[in-house]
Short mmCIF file of C-alpha atoms in Angstrom, two decimals:
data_model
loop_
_atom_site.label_atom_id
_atom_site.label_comp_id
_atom_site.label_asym_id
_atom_site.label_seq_id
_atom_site.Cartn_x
_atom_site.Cartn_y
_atom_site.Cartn_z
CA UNK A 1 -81.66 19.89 -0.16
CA UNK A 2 -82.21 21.18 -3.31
CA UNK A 3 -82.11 24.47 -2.55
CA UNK A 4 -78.74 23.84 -0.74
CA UNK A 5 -77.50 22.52 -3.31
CA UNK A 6 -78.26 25.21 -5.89
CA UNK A 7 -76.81 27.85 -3.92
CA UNK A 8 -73.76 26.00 -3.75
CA UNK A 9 -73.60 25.73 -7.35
CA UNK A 10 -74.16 29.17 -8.31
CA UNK A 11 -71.38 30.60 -5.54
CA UNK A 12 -68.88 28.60 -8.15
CA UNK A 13 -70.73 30.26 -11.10
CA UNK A 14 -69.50 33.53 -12.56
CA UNK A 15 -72.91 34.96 -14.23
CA UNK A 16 -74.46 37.75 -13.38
CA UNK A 17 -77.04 36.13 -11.32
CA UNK A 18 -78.32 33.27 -9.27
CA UNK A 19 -81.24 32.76 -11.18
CA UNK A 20 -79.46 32.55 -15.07
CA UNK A 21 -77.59 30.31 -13.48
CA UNK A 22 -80.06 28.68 -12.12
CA UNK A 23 -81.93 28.81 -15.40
CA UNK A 24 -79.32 26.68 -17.20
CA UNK A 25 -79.14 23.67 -14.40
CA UNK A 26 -82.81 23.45 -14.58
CA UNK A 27 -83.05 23.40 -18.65
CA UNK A 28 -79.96 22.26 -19.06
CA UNK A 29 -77.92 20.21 -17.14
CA UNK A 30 -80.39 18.46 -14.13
CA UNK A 31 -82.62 16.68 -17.02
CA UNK A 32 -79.73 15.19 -18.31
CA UNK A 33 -77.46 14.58 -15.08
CA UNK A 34 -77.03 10.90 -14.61
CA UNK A 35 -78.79 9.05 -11.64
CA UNK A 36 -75.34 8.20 -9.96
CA UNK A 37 -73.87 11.69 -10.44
CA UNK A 38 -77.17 13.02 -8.72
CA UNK A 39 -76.48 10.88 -5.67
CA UNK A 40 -72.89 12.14 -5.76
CA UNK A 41 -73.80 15.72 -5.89
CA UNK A 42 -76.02 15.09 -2.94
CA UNK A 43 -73.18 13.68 -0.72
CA UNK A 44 -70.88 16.33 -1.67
CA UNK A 45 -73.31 19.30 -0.52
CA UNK A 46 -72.77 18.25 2.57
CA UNK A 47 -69.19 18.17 2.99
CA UNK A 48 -67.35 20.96 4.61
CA UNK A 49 -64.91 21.81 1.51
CA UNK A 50 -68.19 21.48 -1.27
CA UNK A 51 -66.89 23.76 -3.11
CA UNK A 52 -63.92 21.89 -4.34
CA UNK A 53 -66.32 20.20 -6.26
CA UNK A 54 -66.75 20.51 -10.07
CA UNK A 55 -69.30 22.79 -11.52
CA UNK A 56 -72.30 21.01 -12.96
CA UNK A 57 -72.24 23.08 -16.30
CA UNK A 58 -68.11 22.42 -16.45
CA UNK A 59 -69.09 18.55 -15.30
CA UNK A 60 -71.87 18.47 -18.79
CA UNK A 61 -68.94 20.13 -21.45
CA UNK A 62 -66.05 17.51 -19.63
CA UNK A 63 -68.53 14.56 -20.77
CA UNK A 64 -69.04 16.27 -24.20
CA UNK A 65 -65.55 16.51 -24.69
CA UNK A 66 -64.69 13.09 -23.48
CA UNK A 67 -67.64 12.13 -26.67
CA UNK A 68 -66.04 14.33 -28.90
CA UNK A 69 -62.28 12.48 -28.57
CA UNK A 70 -63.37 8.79 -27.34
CA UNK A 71 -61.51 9.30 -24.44
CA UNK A 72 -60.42 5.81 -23.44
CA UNK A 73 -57.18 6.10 -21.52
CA UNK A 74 -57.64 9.26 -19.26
CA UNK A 75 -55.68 10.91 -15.84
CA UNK A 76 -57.26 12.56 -13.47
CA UNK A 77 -55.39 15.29 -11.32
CA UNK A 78 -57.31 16.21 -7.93
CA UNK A 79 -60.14 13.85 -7.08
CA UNK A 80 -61.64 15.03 -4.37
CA UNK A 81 -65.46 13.02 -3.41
CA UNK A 82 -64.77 11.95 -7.46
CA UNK A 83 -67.72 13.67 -9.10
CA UNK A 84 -66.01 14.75 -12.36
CA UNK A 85 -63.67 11.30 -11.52
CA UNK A 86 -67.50 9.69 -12.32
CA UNK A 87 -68.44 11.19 -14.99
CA UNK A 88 -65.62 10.17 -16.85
CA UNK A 89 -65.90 6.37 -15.92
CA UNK A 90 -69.34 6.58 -16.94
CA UNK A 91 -68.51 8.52 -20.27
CA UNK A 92 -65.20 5.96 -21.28
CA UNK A 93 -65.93 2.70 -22.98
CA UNK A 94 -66.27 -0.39 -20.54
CA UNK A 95 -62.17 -1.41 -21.04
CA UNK A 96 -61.51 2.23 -20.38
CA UNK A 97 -58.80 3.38 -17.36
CA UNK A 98 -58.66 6.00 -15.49
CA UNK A 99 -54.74 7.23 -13.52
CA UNK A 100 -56.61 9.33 -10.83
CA UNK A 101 -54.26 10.85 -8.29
CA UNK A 102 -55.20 12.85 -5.03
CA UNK A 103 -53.32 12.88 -1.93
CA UNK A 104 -56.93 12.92 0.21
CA UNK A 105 -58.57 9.12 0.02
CA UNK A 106 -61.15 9.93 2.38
CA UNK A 107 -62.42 12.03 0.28
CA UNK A 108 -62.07 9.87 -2.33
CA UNK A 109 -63.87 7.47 -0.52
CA UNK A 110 -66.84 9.44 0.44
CA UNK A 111 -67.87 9.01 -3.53
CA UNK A 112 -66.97 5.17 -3.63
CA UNK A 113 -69.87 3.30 -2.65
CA UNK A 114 -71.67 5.13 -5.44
CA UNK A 115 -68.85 4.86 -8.08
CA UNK A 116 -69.06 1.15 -6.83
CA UNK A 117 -72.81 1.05 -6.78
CA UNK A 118 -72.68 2.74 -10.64
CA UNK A 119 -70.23 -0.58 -11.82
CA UNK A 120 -67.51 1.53 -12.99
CA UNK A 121 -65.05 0.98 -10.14
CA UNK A 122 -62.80 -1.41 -12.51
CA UNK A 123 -62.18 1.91 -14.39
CA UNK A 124 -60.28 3.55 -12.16
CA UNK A 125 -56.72 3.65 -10.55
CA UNK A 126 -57.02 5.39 -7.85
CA UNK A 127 -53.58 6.38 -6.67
CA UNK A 128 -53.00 8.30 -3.27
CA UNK A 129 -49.70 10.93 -3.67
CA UNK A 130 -48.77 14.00 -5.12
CA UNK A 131 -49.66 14.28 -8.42
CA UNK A 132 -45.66 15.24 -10.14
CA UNK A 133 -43.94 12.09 -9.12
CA UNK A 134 -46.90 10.05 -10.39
CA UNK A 135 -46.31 11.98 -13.93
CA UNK A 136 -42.04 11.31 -13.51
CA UNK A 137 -43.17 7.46 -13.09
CA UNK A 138 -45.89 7.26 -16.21
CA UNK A 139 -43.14 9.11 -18.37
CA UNK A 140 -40.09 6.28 -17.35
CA UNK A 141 -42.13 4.00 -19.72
CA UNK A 142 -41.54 5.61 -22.52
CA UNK A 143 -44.85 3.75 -24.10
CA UNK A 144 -46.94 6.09 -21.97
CA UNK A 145 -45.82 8.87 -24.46
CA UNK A 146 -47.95 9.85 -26.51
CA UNK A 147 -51.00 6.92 -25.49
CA UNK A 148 -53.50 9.30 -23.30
CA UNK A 149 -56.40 10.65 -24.63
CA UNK A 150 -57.69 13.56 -21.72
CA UNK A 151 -56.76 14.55 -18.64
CA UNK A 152 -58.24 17.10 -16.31
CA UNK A 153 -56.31 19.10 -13.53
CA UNK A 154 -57.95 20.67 -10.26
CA UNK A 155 -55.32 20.63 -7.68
CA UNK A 156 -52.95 22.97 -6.52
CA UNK A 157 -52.30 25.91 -8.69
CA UNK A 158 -48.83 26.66 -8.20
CA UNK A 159 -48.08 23.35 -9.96
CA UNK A 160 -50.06 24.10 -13.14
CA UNK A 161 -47.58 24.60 -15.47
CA UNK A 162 -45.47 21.17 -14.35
CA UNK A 163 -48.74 19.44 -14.70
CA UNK A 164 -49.02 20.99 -18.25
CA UNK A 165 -45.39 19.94 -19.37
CA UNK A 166 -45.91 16.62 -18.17
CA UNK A 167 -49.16 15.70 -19.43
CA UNK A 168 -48.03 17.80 -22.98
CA UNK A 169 -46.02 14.36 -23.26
CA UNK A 170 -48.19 12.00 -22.10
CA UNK A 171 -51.39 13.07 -24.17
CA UNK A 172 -51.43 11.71 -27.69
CA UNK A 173 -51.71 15.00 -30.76
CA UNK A 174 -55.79 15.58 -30.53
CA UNK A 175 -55.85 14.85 -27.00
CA UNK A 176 -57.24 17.30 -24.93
CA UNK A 177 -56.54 18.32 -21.29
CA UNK A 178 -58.78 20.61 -18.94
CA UNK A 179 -57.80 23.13 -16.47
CA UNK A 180 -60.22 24.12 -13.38
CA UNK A 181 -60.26 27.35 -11.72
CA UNK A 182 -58.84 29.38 -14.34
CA UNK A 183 -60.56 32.54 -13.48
CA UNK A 184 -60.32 32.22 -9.89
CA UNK A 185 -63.84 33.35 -9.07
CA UNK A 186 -63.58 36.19 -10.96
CA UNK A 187 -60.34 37.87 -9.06
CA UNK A 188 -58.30 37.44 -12.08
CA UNK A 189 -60.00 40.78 -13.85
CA UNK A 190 -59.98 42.67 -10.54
CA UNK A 191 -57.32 44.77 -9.02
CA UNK A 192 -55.39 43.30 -6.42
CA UNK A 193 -57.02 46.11 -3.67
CA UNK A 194 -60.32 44.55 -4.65
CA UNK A 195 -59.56 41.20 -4.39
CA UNK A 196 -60.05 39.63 -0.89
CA UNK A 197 -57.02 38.14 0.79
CA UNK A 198 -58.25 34.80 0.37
CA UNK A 199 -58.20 34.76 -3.65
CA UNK A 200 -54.99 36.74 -3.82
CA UNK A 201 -52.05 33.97 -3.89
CA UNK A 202 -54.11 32.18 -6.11
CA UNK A 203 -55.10 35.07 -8.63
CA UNK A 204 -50.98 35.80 -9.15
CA UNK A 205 -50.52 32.25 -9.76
CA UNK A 206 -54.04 31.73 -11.94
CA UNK A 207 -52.86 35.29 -14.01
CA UNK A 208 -49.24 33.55 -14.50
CA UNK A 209 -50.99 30.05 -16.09
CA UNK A 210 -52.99 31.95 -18.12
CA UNK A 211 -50.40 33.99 -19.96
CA UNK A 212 -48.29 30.69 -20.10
CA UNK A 213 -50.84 29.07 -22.02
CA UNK A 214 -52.14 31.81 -23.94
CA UNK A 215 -48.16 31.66 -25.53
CA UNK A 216 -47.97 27.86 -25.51
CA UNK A 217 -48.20 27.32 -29.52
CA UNK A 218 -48.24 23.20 -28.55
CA UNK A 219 -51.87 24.04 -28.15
CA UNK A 220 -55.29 25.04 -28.67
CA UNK A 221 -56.55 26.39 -26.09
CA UNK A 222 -60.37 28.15 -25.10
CA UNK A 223 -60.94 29.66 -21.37
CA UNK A 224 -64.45 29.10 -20.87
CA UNK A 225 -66.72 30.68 -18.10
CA UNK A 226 -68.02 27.77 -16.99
CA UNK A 227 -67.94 27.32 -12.83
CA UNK A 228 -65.12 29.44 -11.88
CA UNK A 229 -63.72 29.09 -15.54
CA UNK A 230 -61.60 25.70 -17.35
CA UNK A 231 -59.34 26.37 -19.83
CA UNK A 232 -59.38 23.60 -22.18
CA UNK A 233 -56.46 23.05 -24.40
CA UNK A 234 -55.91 20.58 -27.31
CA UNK A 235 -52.61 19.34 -28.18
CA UNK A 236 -51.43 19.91 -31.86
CA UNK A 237 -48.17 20.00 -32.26
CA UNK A 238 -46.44 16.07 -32.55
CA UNK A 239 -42.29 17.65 -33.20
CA UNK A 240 -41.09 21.23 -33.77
CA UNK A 241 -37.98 21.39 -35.94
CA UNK A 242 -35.78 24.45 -35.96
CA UNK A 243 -33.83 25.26 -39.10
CA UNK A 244 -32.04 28.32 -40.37
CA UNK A 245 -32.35 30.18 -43.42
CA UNK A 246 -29.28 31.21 -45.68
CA UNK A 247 -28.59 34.21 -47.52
CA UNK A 248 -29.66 33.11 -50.96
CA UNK A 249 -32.50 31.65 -49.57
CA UNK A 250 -31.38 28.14 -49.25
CA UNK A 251 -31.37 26.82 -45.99
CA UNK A 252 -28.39 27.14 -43.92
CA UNK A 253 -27.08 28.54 -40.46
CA UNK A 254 -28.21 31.78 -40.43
CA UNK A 255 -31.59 33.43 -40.07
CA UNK A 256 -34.75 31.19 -38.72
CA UNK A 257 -37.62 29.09 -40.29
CA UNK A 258 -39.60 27.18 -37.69
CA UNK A 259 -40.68 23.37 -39.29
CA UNK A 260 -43.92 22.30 -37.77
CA UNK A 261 -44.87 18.48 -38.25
CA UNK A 262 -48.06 17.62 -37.50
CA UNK A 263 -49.68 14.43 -37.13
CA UNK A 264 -51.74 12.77 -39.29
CA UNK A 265 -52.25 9.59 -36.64
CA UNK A 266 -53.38 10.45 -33.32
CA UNK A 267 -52.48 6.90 -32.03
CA UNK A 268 -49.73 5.38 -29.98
CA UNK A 269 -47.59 5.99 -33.07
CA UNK A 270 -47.33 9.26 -33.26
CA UNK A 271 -44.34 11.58 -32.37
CA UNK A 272 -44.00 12.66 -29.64
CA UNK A 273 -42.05 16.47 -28.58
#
């Protein structure tokens, strides 16, 4: 099994070999892998689509990060068996919540009994449907603005950037939301003639997020080469302002100076774009 299970692993990996790879599980990540998320890794290996799971090295800088914030209020886009969905009930405080969305509940619910078993089922919403009109709903309250501390995103790729508006308004300045995939095993640096037909719809539309986010000033951002890469991005900006610049150097209607407010309170007070 364990064998299995590292092979799986390093095909999501994008170093040079099996056995760095394999080098940083063993030192790194295994010793400190929860009991619960072991079990769940387990189950996964042997489920036709395991690779939709989350890397183990992305899985141990998500629970940093989560640390790093005090992630409390969190959404989770793409559930799948709920391995990174675990990690973050285990990581949040004990009132913590969790919006995760996925339009597959069996898969959900292979993971269950051991997100039960682990006592963290109270933290999570699990809500079956597309992800966007679960987004349009959170942002008709208008105290959702501006109240969530993380989200991460591994579902369909063409919707990235509607995810990212969305959840741009919905994370509080500080907050920090995670992007999987981003280098789309690799294809992303290749040619298209080198790419296999499988990655290519999926390397056009991982290329196109990249650049979008690489110009997004709302943001920090860092594309890591973790798994198959997660871009994570920090939100900074609370309001831009737009104002124009007049001849003498007063301001007025001509010309451009860009006002940038930042916040100094990351809470549910803070402005929101």
């Amino acid at each position: 099994m364990y064998n299995k299970i590292l092979r799986t692993m390093a095909s999501k990996g994008l170093l040079q070999t099996e056995e760095l790879y394999k080098y940083i599980l063993e030192s790194s990540v295994f010793p400190r892998e929860p009991e619960p998320l072991k079990e769940l890794r387990d189950v996964t290996a042997n489920h036709p689509r395991k690779l939709m799971a989350t890397a183990l090295d992305a899985g141990q800088i998500i629970t940093m990060l989560l640390q790093l914030v005090n992630a409390k209020k969190t959404i989770e886009i793409g559930v799948f068996t709920g391995y990174s969905l675990l990690l973050t009930a285990l990581s949040i405080p004990e009132d913590g919540k969790i919006t995760a969305i996925d339009i597959d509940r069996d898969a959900y619910e292979i993971g269950l009994p051991i997100i039960k078993k682990a006592g963290v089922e109270h933290k999570i919403n699990f809500v079956e449907s597309e992800a966007l009109p679960v987004l349009d709903q959170l942002l008709t309250d208008h105290e959702n603005e501006g109240s969530y501390d993380y989200a991460f995103v591994d579902a369909d790729k063409v919707n990235y950037w509607n995810y990212h508006e969305r959840l741009l308004k919905l994370l509080k300045v500080g907050g920090i939301v995670v992007y999987d995939n981003t280098l789309w095993g690799g294809s992303v640096a290749k040619n298209e003639n080198e790419t296999p037909e499988f990655y290519r719809p999926g390397r056009h539309l991982t290329i196109e997020f990249n650049k979008q986010i690489a110009a997004d000033s709302r943001v920090q951002i860092s594309l890591a080469p973790f798994g198959d890469g997660i871009t994570i991005c920090k939100r900074i900006i609370s309001r831009a302002f737009s104002l124009s610049s007049s001849g003498d150097g007063g301001l007025g209607a001509s010309g451009g100076y860009s006002i940038l407010l930042w916040s100094l309170d990351n809470r549910k007070g803070a402005m929101s774009p």
